[in-house]
Tab-separated table of C-alpha atoms and ligand atoms in Angstrom:
chain	number	residue	atom	x	y	z
A	1	MET	CA	-79.816	195.184	-116.640
A	2	MET	CA	-78.908	191.902	-114.983
A	3	THR	CA	-79.604	191.562	-111.247
A	4	PRO	CA	-76.331	191.463	-109.341
A	5	ILE	CA	-75.865	188.108	-107.645
A	6	GLU	CA	-75.904	189.555	-104.123
A	7	GLN	CA	-79.364	191.021	-104.759
A	8	ILE	CA	-80.862	187.651	-105.569
A	9	ASP	CA	-82.578	186.513	-102.430
A	10	ILE	CA	-80.943	183.156	-101.804
A	11	LYS	CA	-82.160	181.178	-98.828
A	12	ILE	CA	-79.754	178.454	-97.800
A	13	GLU	CA	-81.675	175.481	-96.507
A	14	PRO	CA	-80.104	173.653	-93.599
A	15	PHE	CA	-78.267	170.683	-94.999
A	16	GLU	CA	-79.048	167.230	-93.747
A	17	GLN	CA	-75.421	166.121	-93.721
A	18	ASN	CA	-72.476	168.405	-93.061
A	19	THR	CA	-68.872	167.843	-94.072
A	20	GLY	CA	-67.777	167.354	-90.491
A	21	ASN	CA	-65.268	170.175	-90.955
A	22	ILE	CA	-66.590	172.465	-88.222
A	23	LEU	CA	-65.333	170.420	-85.281
A	24	PRO	CA	-61.735	170.064	-86.608
A	25	THR	CA	-61.720	173.831	-87.265
A	26	LEU	CA	-62.744	174.504	-83.658
A	27	HIS	CA	-59.986	172.163	-82.474
A	28	GLN	CA	-57.509	174.007	-84.690
A	29	ILE	CA	-58.612	177.292	-83.099
A	30	GLN	CA	-58.221	175.807	-79.636
A	31	HIS	CA	-54.616	174.718	-80.408
A	32	ALA	CA	-53.894	178.128	-81.937
A	33	LEU	CA	-55.152	179.917	-78.795
A	34	SER	CA	-52.908	177.763	-76.600
A	35	ALA	CA	-49.942	178.552	-78.888
A	36	LEU	CA	-50.736	182.270	-78.696
A	37	LEU	CA	-50.696	182.200	-74.896
A	38	LYS	CA	-47.700	179.907	-74.579
A	39	SER	CA	-45.360	181.174	-77.280
A	40	ASP	CA	-46.909	184.296	-78.769
A	41	GLN	CA	-47.457	182.367	-82.005
A	42	THR	CA	-50.200	183.751	-84.245
A	43	THR	CA	-52.307	181.654	-86.649
A	44	SER	CA	-54.365	182.516	-89.683
A	45	ILE	CA	-56.913	180.142	-91.203
A	46	ASP	CA	-58.174	180.669	-94.752
A	47	ILE	CA	-61.867	179.790	-94.533
A	48	ASN	CA	-62.288	179.704	-98.306
A	49	ALA	CA	-59.701	176.946	-98.605
A	50	MET	CA	-61.949	174.549	-96.700
A	51	PRO	CA	-64.851	172.621	-98.190
A	52	PHE	CA	-68.028	173.505	-96.345
A	53	ALA	CA	-71.559	172.388	-97.120
A	54	PRO	CA	-74.154	175.114	-97.752
A	55	GLY	CA	-74.871	176.863	-94.476
A	56	GLU	CA	-71.912	175.335	-92.625
A	57	LYS	CA	-69.806	178.501	-92.748
A	58	GLN	CA	-72.671	180.346	-91.117
A	59	THR	CA	-72.878	177.667	-88.413
A	60	LEU	CA	-69.174	178.152	-87.698
A	61	LYS	CA	-69.684	181.922	-87.574
A	62	ASP	CA	-72.660	181.501	-85.225
A	63	THR	CA	-70.694	179.149	-82.989
A	64	LEU	CA	-67.849	181.646	-82.614
A	65	SER	CA	-70.362	184.465	-82.209
A	66	THR	CA	-69.278	188.063	-81.609
A	67	GLY	CA	-67.207	189.646	-78.875
A	68	GLU	CA	-66.227	193.096	-77.715
A	69	VAL	CA	-64.481	194.637	-80.724
A	70	THR	CA	-65.791	195.416	-84.191
A	71	ALA	CA	-63.905	197.441	-86.795
A	72	THR	CA	-64.335	198.387	-90.432
A	73	LEU	CA	-61.328	198.955	-92.616
A	74	ASN	CA	-61.557	201.078	-95.744
A	75	ALA	CA	-58.712	200.127	-98.049
A	76	LEU	CA	-59.364	198.749	-101.550
A	77	GLY	CA	-62.944	198.146	-100.481
A	78	LYS	CA	-64.207	197.389	-96.997
A	79	SER	CA	-62.971	194.769	-94.568
A	80	HIS	CA	-65.055	193.758	-91.587
A	81	ILE	CA	-62.986	192.673	-88.624
A	82	TYR	CA	-64.382	191.585	-85.280
A	83	GLU	CA	-63.290	189.691	-82.252
A	84	THR	CA	-65.388	186.610	-81.599
A	85	GLN	CA	-66.733	185.631	-78.186
A	86	TYR	CA	-63.343	183.972	-77.659
A	87	ALA	CA	-60.845	186.773	-77.050
A	88	GLY	CA	-57.900	186.490	-79.428
A	89	VAL	CA	-60.012	184.815	-82.130
A	90	TRP	CA	-60.826	187.308	-84.896
A	91	TRP	CA	-63.119	186.883	-87.876
A	92	ILE	CA	-61.946	188.883	-90.888
A	93	GLU	CA	-63.844	189.307	-94.109
A	94	HIS	CA	-62.366	191.301	-96.986
A	95	TYR	CA	-64.557	192.875	-99.672
A	96	ASN	CA	-63.538	194.545	-102.904
A	97	SER	CA	-64.839	197.940	-103.950
A	98	HIS	CA	-67.924	196.266	-105.457
A	99	GLU	CA	-68.735	194.768	-102.056
A	100	HIS	CA	-67.921	191.256	-103.231
A	101	SER	CA	-66.209	189.039	-100.720
A	102	VAL	CA	-62.579	188.384	-101.711
A	103	GLY	CA	-61.420	186.460	-98.695
A	104	GLN	CA	-62.483	185.196	-95.296
A	105	PHE	CA	-60.079	184.381	-92.511
A	106	ILE	CA	-59.966	183.445	-88.871
A	107	GLU	CA	-56.959	185.000	-87.178
A	108	VAL	CA	-55.787	183.939	-83.765
A	109	THR	CA	-53.724	186.882	-82.603
A	110	TRP	CA	-53.562	189.689	-80.026
A	111	ILE	CA	-54.582	192.199	-82.683
A	112	PRO	CA	-54.890	191.681	-86.456
A	113	GLU	CA	-51.959	193.222	-88.323
A	114	LEU	CA	-54.317	195.183	-90.559
A	115	LEU	CA	-55.736	197.082	-87.587
A	116	LYS	CA	-52.328	198.428	-86.637
A	117	SER	CA	-51.132	201.620	-88.290
A	118	GLN	CA	-48.468	200.710	-90.821
A	119	ALA	CA	-45.074	202.388	-90.543
A	120	GLU	CA	-45.105	203.298	-94.259
A	121	ASP	CA	-48.480	205.033	-93.921
A	122	VAL	CA	-47.342	206.802	-90.735
A	123	GLN	CA	-44.265	208.048	-92.603
A	124	ALA	CA	-46.363	209.281	-95.522
A	125	GLY	CA	-48.771	210.988	-93.112
A	126	LEU	CA	-45.928	212.649	-91.263
A	127	GLU	CA	-44.565	214.027	-94.538
A	128	ARG	CA	-48.007	215.333	-95.468
A	129	LEU	CA	-48.419	216.996	-92.087
A	130	LEU	CA	-44.957	218.546	-92.279
A	131	ALA	CA	-45.811	220.011	-95.658
A	132	THR	CA	-48.786	221.835	-94.167
A	133	LEU	CA	-46.866	223.303	-91.214
B	1	MET	CA	-42.261	198.338	-76.923
B	2	SER	CA	-40.778	197.478	-80.332
B	3	THR	CA	-40.072	200.232	-82.848
B	4	ARG	CA	-41.460	199.925	-86.356
B	5	LYS	CA	-39.665	201.354	-89.332
B	6	PRO	CA	-41.080	201.835	-92.802
B	7	SER	CA	-39.826	199.166	-95.191
B	8	SER	CA	-37.431	200.345	-97.884
B	9	SER	CA	-39.000	201.722	-101.038
B	10	PRO	CA	-40.172	199.168	-103.599
B	11	ALA	CA	-37.813	198.502	-106.506
B	12	PRO	CA	-38.238	200.881	-109.479
B	13	GLY	CA	-40.568	199.441	-112.110
B	14	SER	CA	-41.792	196.811	-109.646
B	15	VAL	CA	-45.348	195.756	-108.940
B	16	GLY	CA	-44.992	197.288	-105.451
B	17	GLU	CA	-43.974	200.649	-106.890
B	18	TYR	CA	-46.842	200.553	-109.363
B	19	LEU	CA	-49.363	199.909	-106.584
B	20	ARG	CA	-47.915	202.633	-104.387
B	21	ALA	CA	-48.103	205.039	-107.315
B	22	GLN	CA	-51.831	204.240	-107.526
B	23	GLY	CA	-52.147	205.720	-104.038
B	24	ILE	CA	-52.662	202.370	-102.362
B	25	SER	CA	-51.753	202.516	-98.671
B	26	ARG	CA	-49.546	199.952	-97.007
B	27	ARG	CA	-52.642	198.575	-95.328
B	28	GLY	CA	-54.303	198.284	-98.740
B	29	PHE	CA	-51.203	196.535	-100.064
B	30	LEU	CA	-51.270	194.068	-97.138
B	31	LYS	CA	-54.940	193.382	-97.768
B	32	PHE	CA	-54.172	192.925	-101.463
B	33	CYS	CA	-51.417	190.425	-100.615
B	34	THR	CA	-53.654	188.547	-98.153
B	35	ALA	CA	-56.428	188.181	-100.737
B	36	THR	CA	-53.876	187.295	-103.427
B	37	ALA	CA	-52.268	184.590	-101.268
B	38	SER	CA	-55.721	183.114	-100.734
B	39	MET	CA	-56.311	183.327	-104.489
B	40	MET	CA	-52.996	181.552	-105.084
B	41	ALA	CA	-54.132	178.822	-102.680
B	42	LEU	CA	-51.190	179.670	-100.431
B	43	SER	CA	-51.452	179.480	-96.667
B	44	PRO	CA	-51.842	182.890	-94.971
B	45	ALA	CA	-48.395	182.221	-93.439
B	46	PHE	CA	-46.894	183.095	-96.842
B	47	VAL	CA	-48.309	186.635	-96.908
B	48	PRO	CA	-45.059	188.272	-95.643
B	49	ARG	CA	-43.095	186.462	-98.384
B	50	LEU	CA	-45.604	187.571	-100.977
B	51	VAL	CA	-45.374	191.181	-99.753
B	52	GLU	CA	-41.588	191.028	-100.073
B	53	ALA	CA	-41.672	189.387	-103.505
B	54	LEU	CA	-44.184	191.834	-104.967
B	55	GLU	CA	-42.171	194.812	-103.706
B	56	LYS	CA	-39.335	193.608	-105.932
B	57	ALA	CA	-41.035	191.835	-108.839
B	58	PRO	CA	-40.724	193.724	-112.134
B	59	ARG	CA	-43.979	194.271	-114.008
B	60	PRO	CA	-43.831	191.744	-116.824
B	61	SER	CA	-44.891	192.490	-120.363
B	62	VAL	CA	-47.760	190.231	-121.371
B	63	ILE	CA	-48.862	189.429	-124.897
B	64	TRP	CA	-52.243	187.752	-125.095
B	65	LEU	CA	-53.229	185.878	-128.244
B	66	SER	CA	-56.779	184.651	-128.836
B	67	PHE	CA	-57.262	181.935	-131.440
B	68	GLN	CA	-60.192	179.547	-131.970
B	69	GLU	CA	-62.135	180.474	-128.858
B	70	CYS	CA	-65.456	181.819	-127.650
B	71	THR	CA	-63.978	184.727	-125.626
B	72	GLY	CA	-65.360	182.997	-122.519
B	73	CYS	CA	-61.876	182.858	-120.986
B	74	THR	CA	-61.267	186.588	-121.451
B	75	GLU	CA	-64.815	187.253	-120.229
B	76	SER	CA	-64.166	185.113	-117.183
B	77	LEU	CA	-61.104	187.201	-116.377
B	78	THR	CA	-62.446	190.652	-117.150
B	79	ARG	CA	-65.587	189.839	-115.174
B	80	SER	CA	-63.398	189.057	-112.200
B	81	HIS	CA	-64.579	192.388	-110.860
B	82	ALA	CA	-61.867	194.838	-111.993
B	83	PRO	CA	-60.873	197.417	-110.825
B	84	THR	CA	-60.520	195.776	-107.448
B	85	VAL	CA	-58.086	193.649	-105.517
B	86	GLU	CA	-58.019	190.959	-108.200
B	87	GLY	CA	-58.182	193.533	-110.966
B	88	LEU	CA	-55.037	195.107	-109.609
B	89	ILE	CA	-53.017	192.029	-110.456
B	90	PHE	CA	-54.234	192.366	-113.984
B	91	ASP	CA	-53.327	196.067	-113.903
B	92	ALA	CA	-49.955	195.309	-112.384
B	93	ILE	CA	-48.876	193.413	-115.473
B	94	SER	CA	-48.151	195.379	-118.585
B	95	LEU	CA	-50.672	193.993	-121.050
B	96	ASP	CA	-49.102	195.043	-124.321
B	97	TYR	CA	-51.295	193.158	-126.747
B	98	HIS	CA	-54.757	191.639	-126.414
B	99	HIS	CA	-56.728	192.055	-129.594
B	100	THR	CA	-60.098	191.577	-127.902
B	101	LEU	CA	-59.452	194.257	-125.287
B	102	GLN	CA	-57.169	196.752	-126.994
B	103	ALA	CA	-58.411	199.804	-128.857
B	104	ALA	CA	-55.902	199.489	-131.714
B	105	SER	CA	-56.688	197.157	-134.598
B	106	GLY	CA	-55.154	195.835	-137.801
B	107	GLU	CA	-51.605	196.926	-138.567
B	108	ALA	CA	-51.316	199.280	-135.563
B	109	ALA	CA	-52.179	196.410	-133.230
B	110	GLU	CA	-49.691	194.080	-134.882
B	111	LEU	CA	-47.056	196.798	-134.603
B	112	ALA	CA	-47.720	196.995	-130.841
B	113	ARG	CA	-47.181	193.244	-130.594
B	114	GLU	CA	-43.939	193.383	-132.552
B	115	GLU	CA	-42.645	196.294	-130.486
B	116	ALA	CA	-43.506	194.615	-127.177
B	117	MET	CA	-41.723	191.490	-128.406
B	118	LYS	CA	-38.617	193.414	-129.459
B	119	GLU	CA	-38.417	195.437	-126.253
B	120	ASN	CA	-38.944	192.482	-123.941
B	121	TRP	CA	-37.329	189.681	-125.960
B	122	GLY	CA	-36.808	186.606	-123.806
B	123	LYS	CA	-38.776	188.107	-120.904
B	124	TYR	CA	-42.408	188.534	-121.872
B	125	VAL	CA	-45.187	186.186	-120.889
B	126	LEU	CA	-47.294	184.864	-123.726
B	127	VAL	CA	-50.882	184.088	-122.780
B	128	VAL	CA	-52.943	182.112	-125.282
B	129	ASP	CA	-56.622	181.282	-125.294
B	130	GLY	CA	-58.207	179.171	-128.001
B	131	SER	CA	-56.962	176.232	-130.028
B	132	ILE	CA	-55.002	176.412	-133.255
B	133	PRO	CA	-56.559	175.045	-136.476
B	134	LEU	CA	-54.175	173.124	-138.700
B	135	GLY	CA	-56.733	171.741	-141.157
B	136	ASN	CA	-56.564	174.965	-143.158
B	137	PRO	CA	-54.596	178.041	-141.978
B	138	GLY	CA	-57.437	180.220	-143.325
B	139	PHE	CA	-59.900	178.855	-140.759
B	140	SER	CA	-58.717	181.441	-138.250
B	141	THR	CA	-56.513	184.449	-138.947
B	142	ILE	CA	-55.690	187.766	-137.279
B	143	ALA	CA	-54.671	190.663	-139.531
B	144	GLY	CA	-54.189	188.094	-142.282
B	145	ILE	CA	-51.763	186.046	-140.191
B	146	SER	CA	-52.730	182.438	-139.524
B	147	ASN	CA	-53.002	181.378	-135.886
B	148	VAL	CA	-50.204	178.872	-136.196
B	149	ASP	CA	-47.805	181.437	-137.721
B	150	MET	CA	-48.643	184.040	-135.093
B	151	LEU	CA	-48.196	181.541	-132.264
B	152	MET	CA	-44.870	180.202	-133.509
B	153	ASP	CA	-43.558	183.706	-134.167
B	154	THR	CA	-44.645	185.171	-130.813
B	155	ALA	CA	-43.564	182.140	-128.792
B	156	LYS	CA	-39.932	182.505	-129.895
B	157	GLY	CA	-39.100	185.366	-127.520
B	158	ALA	CA	-41.408	184.351	-124.652
B	159	ALA	CA	-40.071	183.499	-121.208
B	160	ALA	CA	-43.063	181.267	-120.597
B	161	ILE	CA	-46.439	180.505	-122.110
B	162	VAL	CA	-49.715	180.373	-120.208
B	163	SER	CA	-52.426	178.423	-122.030
B	164	VAL	CA	-55.674	179.788	-120.634
B	165	GLY	CA	-58.746	177.598	-121.031
B	166	THR	CA	-59.194	174.010	-122.132
B	167	CYS	CA	-58.986	174.939	-125.853
B	168	ALA	CA	-55.461	176.364	-125.595
B	169	ALA	CA	-54.393	173.746	-123.060
B	170	TYR	CA	-55.749	170.608	-124.757
B	171	GLY	CA	-57.719	171.546	-127.880
B	172	GLY	CA	-61.088	171.849	-126.120
B	173	LEU	CA	-64.380	172.206	-127.946
B	174	PRO	CA	-62.915	172.909	-131.419
B	175	GLN	CA	-61.010	169.638	-131.142
B	176	ALA	CA	-64.097	167.626	-130.142
B	177	ASP	CA	-64.927	164.740	-132.435
B	178	PRO	CA	-64.836	165.050	-135.488
B	179	ASN	CA	-62.440	168.003	-135.041
B	180	PRO	CA	-63.481	169.742	-138.287
B	181	THR	CA	-60.718	172.379	-138.212
B	182	GLY	CA	-57.866	170.105	-137.210
B	183	ALA	CA	-57.557	171.940	-133.897
B	184	VAL	CA	-54.504	171.363	-131.726
B	185	SER	CA	-53.352	172.789	-128.403
B	186	VAL	CA	-50.398	175.085	-127.712
B	187	GLN	CA	-48.347	172.271	-126.198
B	188	ASP	CA	-48.917	170.161	-129.331
B	189	LEU	CA	-46.942	172.818	-131.225
B	190	ILE	CA	-44.436	174.263	-128.787
B	191	LYS	CA	-41.962	171.948	-127.175
B	192	ASP	CA	-39.099	174.219	-126.145
B	193	LYS	CA	-40.734	176.657	-123.718
B	194	PRO	CA	-42.157	176.279	-120.232
B	195	ILE	CA	-45.930	175.968	-120.658
B	196	ILE	CA	-48.418	176.488	-117.837
B	197	ASN	CA	-51.847	175.067	-118.626
B	198	VAL	CA	-54.776	176.780	-116.913
B	199	PRO	CA	-57.648	174.640	-118.215
B	200	GLY	CA	-61.347	175.027	-117.560
B	201	CYS	CA	-64.242	175.954	-119.784
B	202	PRO	CA	-63.781	178.703	-118.724
B	203	PRO	CA	-61.139	178.571	-116.005
B	204	ILE	CA	-62.071	180.034	-112.610
B	205	PRO	CA	-61.218	183.756	-112.920
B	206	VAL	CA	-59.259	183.908	-109.694
B	207	VAL	CA	-57.244	180.908	-110.849
B	208	ILE	CA	-56.172	182.865	-113.972
B	209	THR	CA	-55.165	185.877	-111.865
B	210	GLY	CA	-53.683	183.580	-109.217
B	211	VAL	CA	-51.390	181.988	-111.802
B	212	LEU	CA	-50.320	185.426	-113.067
B	213	ALA	CA	-49.701	186.537	-109.471
B	214	HIS	CA	-47.635	183.427	-108.825
B	215	PHE	CA	-45.553	184.090	-111.907
B	216	LEU	CA	-45.118	187.724	-110.845
B	217	ALA	CA	-44.038	186.924	-107.325
B	218	PHE	CA	-42.321	183.577	-107.413
B	219	GLY	CA	-41.780	182.573	-111.048
B	220	LEU	CA	-43.111	179.371	-112.556
B	221	PRO	CA	-45.402	177.375	-110.317
B	222	GLU	CA	-44.923	173.673	-109.772
B	223	LEU	CA	-46.858	171.735	-112.424
B	224	ASP	CA	-48.559	168.340	-112.562
B	225	GLU	CA	-48.098	165.849	-115.402
B	226	LEU	CA	-50.645	167.767	-117.519
B	227	ASN	CA	-48.671	171.014	-116.956
B	228	ARG	CA	-51.292	172.442	-114.604
B	229	PRO	CA	-50.179	174.402	-111.517
B	230	LYS	CA	-50.464	172.000	-108.604
B	231	VAL	CA	-51.622	174.713	-106.212
B	232	PHE	CA	-54.893	174.993	-108.118
B	233	TYR	CA	-55.235	171.638	-109.827
B	234	GLY	CA	-53.588	169.419	-107.224
B	235	GLN	CA	-56.846	168.347	-105.704
B	236	ASN	CA	-59.656	166.279	-106.936
B	237	ILE	CA	-63.194	167.738	-106.969
B	238	HIS	CA	-64.504	164.491	-105.450
B	239	ASP	CA	-62.005	164.670	-102.543
B	240	ARG	CA	-63.111	168.187	-101.642
B	241	CYS	CA	-66.799	167.769	-102.430
B	242	TYR	CA	-69.202	168.420	-99.573
B	243	ARG	CA	-71.496	165.668	-100.967
B	244	ARG	CA	-68.775	163.097	-100.404
B	245	PRO	CA	-70.322	161.641	-97.211
B	246	PHE	CA	-73.339	160.578	-99.338
B	247	TYR	CA	-71.066	158.926	-101.872
B	248	GLU	CA	-69.375	156.986	-99.076
B	249	ARG	CA	-72.756	155.844	-97.777
B	250	GLY	CA	-73.995	154.899	-101.234
B	251	GLN	CA	-76.739	157.539	-101.245
B	252	PHE	CA	-77.165	158.747	-104.822
B	253	ALA	CA	-79.669	160.977	-106.608
B	254	GLU	CA	-81.123	158.890	-109.461
B	255	THR	CA	-82.922	161.748	-111.244
B	256	PHE	CA	-82.664	165.520	-110.963
B	257	ASP	CA	-85.949	165.774	-109.096
B	258	ASP	CA	-86.128	162.708	-106.889
B	259	GLU	CA	-85.981	162.701	-103.084
B	260	GLY	CA	-82.195	162.109	-103.170
B	261	ALA	CA	-81.639	165.178	-105.359
B	262	LYS	CA	-83.737	167.265	-102.990
B	263	LYS	CA	-81.743	166.022	-100.020
B	264	GLY	CA	-78.461	166.901	-101.726
B	265	TRP	CA	-77.208	163.343	-102.232
B	266	CYS	CA	-74.225	162.447	-104.417
B	267	LEU	CA	-74.588	163.127	-108.172
B	268	TYR	CA	-72.329	160.314	-109.358
B	269	LYS	CA	-75.136	158.365	-111.033
B	270	LEU	CA	-76.272	161.523	-112.819
B	271	GLY	CA	-72.923	161.731	-114.546
B	272	CYS	CA	-70.776	163.716	-112.108
B	273	LYS	CA	-67.145	163.660	-113.307
B	274	GLY	CA	-65.835	164.943	-109.961
B	275	PRO	CA	-63.876	161.761	-109.225
B	276	THR	CA	-61.676	162.195	-112.332
B	277	THR	CA	-61.466	165.997	-112.361
B	278	TYR	CA	-58.756	168.174	-110.893
B	279	ASN	CA	-59.728	171.793	-110.315
B	280	ALA	CA	-60.364	174.282	-107.519
B	281	CYS	CA	-64.158	174.675	-107.949
B	282	ALA	CA	-65.107	172.836	-104.738
B	283	THR	CA	-63.229	175.326	-102.561
B	284	THR	CA	-62.684	178.509	-104.617
B	285	LYS	CA	-66.188	178.267	-106.094
B	286	TRP	CA	-67.724	180.670	-108.628
B	287	ASN	CA	-69.462	184.044	-108.665
B	288	GLN	CA	-67.566	185.574	-105.784
B	289	GLY	CA	-67.460	182.284	-103.964
B	290	ALA	CA	-71.261	181.886	-104.040
B	291	SER	CA	-71.497	178.307	-105.305
B	292	PHE	CA	-70.229	175.772	-107.834
B	293	PRO	CA	-72.047	173.359	-110.186
B	294	ILE	CA	-72.358	170.498	-107.701
B	295	GLU	CA	-73.703	172.883	-105.049
B	296	SER	CA	-76.301	173.995	-107.592
B	297	GLY	CA	-77.418	170.409	-108.091
B	298	HIS	CA	-75.596	169.523	-111.323
B	299	GLY	CA	-72.744	167.081	-111.621
B	300	CYS	CA	-69.250	168.227	-112.561
B	301	LEU	CA	-68.623	168.092	-116.362
B	302	GLY	CA	-64.882	167.656	-115.932
B	303	CYS	CA	-64.154	170.759	-118.021
B	304	SER	CA	-60.536	171.067	-116.891
B	305	GLU	CA	-59.634	167.612	-118.229
B	306	PRO	CA	-58.419	166.835	-121.766
B	307	ARG	CA	-61.112	165.771	-124.248
B	308	PHE	CA	-63.945	166.199	-121.762
B	309	TRP	CA	-66.375	166.876	-124.652
B	310	ASP	CA	-65.812	163.390	-125.978
B	311	GLY	CA	-66.233	161.557	-122.695
B	312	GLY	CA	-69.688	160.276	-123.636
B	313	SER	CA	-72.827	161.889	-122.249
B	314	PHE	CA	-72.438	164.420	-119.462
B	315	TYR	CA	-75.286	162.569	-117.795
B	316	LYS	CA	-73.886	159.068	-117.948
B	317	ALA	CA	-72.023	157.803	-114.915
B	318	LEU	CA	-68.280	158.072	-115.441
B	319	SER	CA	-67.024	156.916	-118.801
B	320	VAL	CA	-63.808	157.263	-120.785
B	321	PRO	CA	-63.328	159.329	-123.991
B	322	THR	CA	-64.672	157.454	-126.985
B	323	GLY	CA	-63.662	159.762	-129.872
B	324	ASP	CA	-61.145	158.880	-132.558
B	325	LEU	CA	-57.846	160.080	-131.145
B	326	GLY	CA	-55.990	159.012	-134.299
B	327	GLN	CA	-56.861	162.046	-136.445
B	328	THR	CA	-55.995	164.612	-133.773
B	329	ALA	CA	-52.738	162.873	-132.962
B	330	GLY	CA	-52.021	163.038	-136.716
B	331	TYR	CA	-52.575	166.803	-136.753
B	332	ALA	CA	-50.288	167.211	-133.768
B	333	LEU	CA	-47.608	165.173	-135.540
B	334	ALA	CA	-47.989	167.142	-138.757
B	335	ALA	CA	-47.723	170.361	-136.762
B	336	GLY	CA	-44.412	169.235	-135.342
B	337	GLY	CA	-43.057	168.509	-138.827
B	338	ALA	CA	-44.493	171.588	-140.528
B	339	VAL	CA	-42.946	174.083	-138.158
B	340	GLY	CA	-39.731	172.178	-137.729
B	341	ILE	CA	-40.046	171.411	-134.060
B	342	ALA	CA	-39.276	167.906	-132.977
B	343	ALA	CA	-39.978	166.847	-129.458
B	344	GLY	CA	-36.364	165.850	-129.366
B	345	LEU	CA	-33.531	166.154	-126.948
B	346	LEU	CA	-32.549	169.680	-127.989
B	347	ALA	CA	-36.028	171.032	-127.354
B	348	ARG	CA	-36.175	169.356	-123.991
B	349	GLN	CA	-32.794	170.792	-123.046
B	350	LYS	CA	-33.880	174.268	-124.101
B	351	LYS	CA	-37.003	173.900	-122.064
B	352	ALA	CA	-35.061	172.702	-119.045
B	353	GLN	CA	-32.799	175.746	-119.372
B	354	ALA	CA	-35.733	178.098	-119.710
B	355	VAL	CA	-37.331	176.570	-116.648
B	356	LYS	CA	-34.050	177.011	-114.766
B	357	ASP	CA	-33.838	180.645	-115.825
B	358	HIS	CA	-37.266	181.142	-114.316
B	359	GLU	CA	-36.726	179.269	-111.156
B	360	THR	CA	-39.685	177.135	-110.155
B	361	VAL	CA	-40.861	177.661	-106.621
B	362	THR	CA	-42.855	174.938	-104.968
B	363	VAL	CA	-44.974	175.271	-101.876
B	364	ASN	CA	-42.289	173.200	-100.086
B	365	ASP	CA	-39.602	175.716	-101.076
B	366	LEU	CA	-41.749	178.465	-99.688
B	367	HIS	CA	-42.090	176.477	-96.476
B	368	LYS	CA	-38.313	176.162	-96.283
B	369	GLY	CA	-37.954	179.910	-96.709
B	370	GLU	CA	-40.643	180.438	-94.125
B	371	HIS	CA	-38.597	178.679	-91.460
B	372	SER	CA	-35.188	179.971	-92.509
C	401	SF4	S1	-71.288	164.824	-106.319
C	401	SF4	FE1	-69.591	164.210	-107.691
C	401	SF4	S2	-67.728	165.016	-106.738
C	401	SF4	FE2	-69.356	165.096	-105.191
C	401	SF4	S3	-69.129	163.162	-104.069
C	401	SF4	FE3	-70.621	162.768	-105.700
C	401	SF4	S4	-69.352	161.980	-107.413
C	401	SF4	FE4	-67.950	162.951	-105.965
């Protein structure tokens, strides 16, 4: 049996030179927060679309840190969603049912869409409830 | 407080309906679309458009032919962690023939292919992995049918062809000097159909599913001059490489175990082909986004580029292919004559029509729609 990759104990050594992509990302977040306050405009940043040196993603995560809200979604595998120390800035990580990461995003929004109940699911739930009454 | 209404039901026979029938909640579907958009290298702003498109998109019939190949491309795809978010895209297509994966064999399998072709004439997607030997038709056959005959026959009714892996896209390893089987690529033989090349040895699994998802939702993706989808192959490894600052400063590893290598300096002098290679490895990465060759300390081999096997040593600083192109070009020419396809005006017109029928959507078009 092969060892699954996530069970291999990989230690990422701090890298001498980073890509310099953390600072522009923080600036992007700052502009997105202003836009959210000023015009209700939400922003989503696909973390995996950006080149980061080993360990840099973690540095970004550490810089944003954690805030007041943490939620776990259970749909097609888990999704971890939490608000960072900056209210309105959410870190979202989607996993598949094998616990492999399938996407990482920063969302600048009042509340991530995925946390809201979806009208279609509410409708289906209502029908189910009606059937039991 | 705004009211929220359920969206209308997905179109019958659509991908959306299929997913709903699997008991996937709307939330699950949104998550699926978010991950898929990321896989398709689309900005998260396109998720609502993807949701809408997948609700309507009919599940296409897919016929998958494997010729002179190592099964690495199919492995790459099937190891892309089905049955999960990515696996669902694969499930959402109707895979009617794939002789490596299907249970049926021999005549029953060939019958399935013929039936799928008849039922979906002009609409099915033909996926090919592996190159086609022209030196002797007997070098590679399936159910007694030579690869070239099967390809030409199956391509006739296809809406589009996806060449998965460098072998199908450009000839790959079988075509490497001295090309003992007379291997050619799909596009050497077929000139009148839209062809999407998804090269790589193997291609990144999520790029294969991403291309299928793009075709499902938006039709043919925009291609570069080598017929590769620009969303995945539009960027150079070197331009997105995290070691680039070392390159700029002239700090290079000279051996695999010197101080420079330990400090993560640029691998150019150790043969890295990043500067001439277009692929998504530097951002999408491999093994669930864990790493990619350069991050593991080895230069890029340039496996998504034509004739990368013949580019001299993998460990020599950038060089150009040295093999004898004459013989392979001869095979390609003979192929054109033997099967009666000339790269002439008629073929080009047919291709243009086929492309029109399957409207190409570029990222710019999507942007336009986004703001309309
Ligand atoms: S390691 Fe390769 S891709 Fe990265 S900067 Fe050096 S030459 Fe370019």
